[in-house]
mmCIF file of C-alpha atoms in Angstrom:
data_model
loop_
_atom_site.group_PDB
_atom_site.id
_atom_site.type_symbol
_atom_site.label_atom_id
_atom_site.label_comp_id
_atom_site.label_asym_id
_atom_site.label_seq_id
_atom_site.Cartn_x
_atom_site.Cartn_y
_atom_site.Cartn_z
ATOM 1 C CA MET A 90 22.353 -20.340 -11.055
ATOM 2 C CA ALA A 91 19.709 -18.756 -13.317
ATOM 3 C CA LEU A 92 16.614 -20.296 -11.712
ATOM 4 C CA GLU A 93 14.637 -17.930 -9.452
ATOM 5 C CA LEU A 94 11.481 -18.663 -7.450
ATOM 6 C CA SER A 95 9.129 -15.925 -8.630
ATOM 7 C CA MET A 96 5.589 -17.047 -7.836
ATOM 8 C CA ILE A 97 3.576 -19.609 -5.891
ATOM 9 C CA THR A 98 0.216 -20.405 -7.480
ATOM 10 C CA ILE A 99 -2.628 -21.839 -5.414
ATOM 11 C CA ASP A 100 -5.495 -23.674 -7.081
ATOM 12 C CA CYS A 101 -8.881 -22.560 -5.778
ATOM 13 C CA ALA A 102 -12.610 -22.394 -6.461
ATOM 14 C CA ASP A 103 -12.834 -18.587 -6.302
ATOM 15 C CA PRO A 104 -9.716 -16.452 -6.792
ATOM 16 C CA ARG A 105 -11.563 -13.347 -5.510
ATOM 17 C CA VAL A 106 -12.138 -14.860 -2.062
ATOM 18 C CA LEU A 107 -8.466 -15.698 -1.682
ATOM 19 C CA THR A 108 -7.373 -12.392 -3.195
ATOM 20 C CA ASP A 109 -9.408 -10.489 -0.589
ATOM 21 C CA PHE A 110 -7.899 -12.525 2.255
ATOM 22 C CA TRP A 111 -4.263 -12.610 1.096
ATOM 23 C CA THR A 112 -3.995 -8.939 0.030
ATOM 24 C CA GLN A 113 -5.011 -7.982 3.575
ATOM 25 C CA ALA A 114 -2.878 -10.664 5.213
ATOM 26 C CA LEU A 115 0.276 -9.677 3.316
ATOM 27 C CA GLY A 116 -0.413 -5.967 2.831
ATOM 28 C CA VAL A 117 0.014 -6.185 -0.948
ATOM 29 C CA ALA A 118 -2.069 -5.215 -3.968
ATOM 30 C CA VAL A 119 -3.283 -7.125 -6.996
ATOM 31 C CA GLU A 120 -0.607 -7.036 -9.697
ATOM 32 C CA ALA A 121 -2.690 -8.605 -12.503
ATOM 33 C CA ASP A 122 -6.255 -9.897 -12.806
ATOM 34 C CA TYR A 123 -6.999 -12.225 -15.704
ATOM 35 C CA GLY A 124 -10.392 -13.444 -14.443
ATOM 36 C CA PRO A 125 -9.715 -17.036 -13.403
ATOM 37 C CA PHE A 126 -6.076 -16.173 -12.588
ATOM 38 C CA VAL A 127 -5.112 -13.384 -10.173
ATOM 39 C CA MET A 128 -1.526 -12.480 -9.287
ATOM 40 C CA LEU A 129 -0.583 -10.429 -6.234
ATOM 41 C CA ALA A 130 2.342 -8.008 -6.049
ATOM 42 C CA ARG A 131 5.497 -9.253 -4.392
ATOM 43 C CA PRO A 132 5.806 -8.401 -0.707
ATOM 44 C CA GLY A 133 7.949 -5.350 0.090
ATOM 45 C CA GLY A 134 10.711 -7.537 1.516
ATOM 46 C CA GLY A 135 10.988 -9.478 -1.731
ATOM 47 C CA GLY A 136 10.294 -13.130 -2.158
ATOM 48 C CA PRO A 137 7.844 -14.800 -4.488
ATOM 49 C CA ALA A 138 4.453 -13.407 -5.442
ATOM 50 C CA LEU A 139 1.266 -15.350 -4.714
ATOM 51 C CA ALA A 140 -1.256 -16.155 -7.426
ATOM 52 C CA PHE A 141 -4.650 -17.835 -7.378
ATOM 53 C CA GLN A 142 -5.908 -19.985 -10.217
ATOM 54 C CA GLN A 143 -9.515 -21.110 -10.517
ATOM 55 C CA VAL A 144 -9.929 -24.861 -10.980
ATOM 56 C CA PRO A 145 -13.144 -26.893 -11.225
ATOM 57 C CA GLU A 146 -12.346 -29.535 -8.608
ATOM 58 C CA PRO A 147 -12.344 -28.862 -4.849
ATOM 59 C CA ARG A 148 -9.378 -29.590 -2.599
ATOM 60 C CA THR A 149 -10.062 -33.004 -1.103
ATOM 61 C CA VAL A 150 -6.903 -33.926 0.830
ATOM 62 C CA LYS A 151 -4.137 -32.201 2.766
ATOM 63 C CA ASN A 152 -2.003 -29.758 0.779
ATOM 64 C CA ARG A 153 1.162 -31.410 -0.529
ATOM 65 C CA VAL A 154 2.937 -28.036 -0.369
ATOM 66 C CA HIS A 155 2.222 -25.213 2.033
ATOM 67 C CA ILE A 156 3.637 -21.768 2.741
ATOM 68 C CA ASP A 157 5.484 -20.973 5.975
ATOM 69 C CA PHE A 158 5.595 -17.448 7.371
ATOM 70 C CA SER A 159 7.410 -16.074 10.396
ATOM 71 C CA ALA A 160 6.417 -13.274 12.738
ATOM 72 C CA PRO A 161 8.088 -11.733 15.781
ATOM 73 C CA ASP A 162 4.753 -11.988 17.678
ATOM 74 C CA ARG A 163 3.116 -15.181 16.453
ATOM 75 C CA GLU A 164 0.121 -14.932 18.786
ATOM 76 C CA ALA A 165 -0.793 -11.437 17.586
ATOM 77 C CA GLU A 166 -0.338 -12.440 13.945
ATOM 78 C CA VAL A 167 -2.473 -15.568 14.317
ATOM 79 C CA LYS A 168 -5.212 -13.498 15.963
ATOM 80 C CA ARG A 169 -5.052 -10.949 13.106
ATOM 81 C CA LEU A 170 -5.209 -13.656 10.421
ATOM 82 C CA VAL A 171 -8.155 -15.384 12.105
ATOM 83 C CA GLY A 172 -9.897 -12.002 12.172
ATOM 84 C CA LEU A 173 -9.368 -11.770 8.398
ATOM 85 C CA GLY A 174 -10.966 -15.173 7.784
ATOM 86 C CA ALA A 175 -8.308 -17.816 8.464
ATOM 87 C CA SER A 176 -9.059 -20.705 10.792
ATOM 88 C CA GLU A 177 -6.619 -22.091 13.332
ATOM 89 C CA GLN A 178 -5.920 -25.790 12.815
ATOM 90 C CA GLU A 179 -3.061 -26.900 15.104
ATOM 91 C CA ARG A 180 -0.219 -25.679 17.322
ATOM 92 C CA HIS A 181 3.242 -27.235 17.460
ATOM 93 C CA ALA A 182 6.478 -26.649 19.360
ATOM 94 C CA GLN A 183 10.024 -27.922 19.041
ATOM 95 C CA PRO A 184 13.037 -26.668 20.958
ATOM 96 C CA GLY A 185 13.685 -23.128 19.684
ATOM 97 C CA ILE A 186 10.563 -22.741 17.505
ATOM 98 C CA GLU A 187 6.788 -22.728 17.811
ATOM 99 C CA TRP A 188 4.305 -22.591 14.949
ATOM 100 C CA THR A 189 0.597 -22.454 14.324
ATOM 101 C CA VAL A 190 -1.068 -24.192 11.396
ATOM 102 C CA LEU A 191 -3.876 -22.146 9.854
ATOM 103 C CA ALA A 192 -6.152 -22.523 6.832
ATOM 104 C CA ASP A 193 -7.164 -19.721 4.487
ATOM 105 C CA PRO A 194 -10.863 -19.205 3.609
ATOM 106 C CA GLU A 195 -10.743 -22.083 1.078
ATOM 107 C CA GLY A 196 -8.960 -24.457 3.447
ATOM 108 C CA ASN A 197 -5.422 -24.123 2.054
ATOM 109 C CA VAL A 198 -3.008 -24.756 4.911
ATOM 110 C CA PHE A 199 -0.175 -22.393 5.878
ATOM 111 C CA CYS A 200 1.951 -21.892 8.984
ATOM 112 C CA VAL A 201 3.059 -18.954 11.103
ATOM 113 C CA ALA A 202 6.202 -19.586 13.128
ATOM 114 C CA GLN A 203 8.136 -17.728 15.795
ATOM 115 C CA ALA A 204 11.755 -18.695 16.279
ATOM 116 C CA GLY A 205 13.165 -18.485 19.777
ATOM 117 C CA ALA A 206 9.746 -19.006 21.379
ATOM 118 C CA HIS A 207 9.450 -21.308 24.369
#
């Protein structure tokens, strides 16, 4: 197959606010800055890059797509992300996995999971 997921673009009011948060959260740098469109470098482990695109309208309902992350120590990672400007929204657990729903500084929802947690 020739199709490759290369980037996830998030609409936002201010790309700089999200760039500041996500570069620290992911430990990556800005790859390209075109004013209303900012693209981050891909994480060291590969995967798609994140980009932020300025749009005039605010987010008014729940995200239809969100990003899921995993961490070996979910509690420590959630605490770190909240310290960077995220807000904790919800906590969930199913047999074999627990996850925390967070929102970035513009309210875009994402999750941090820990497999094998009880």
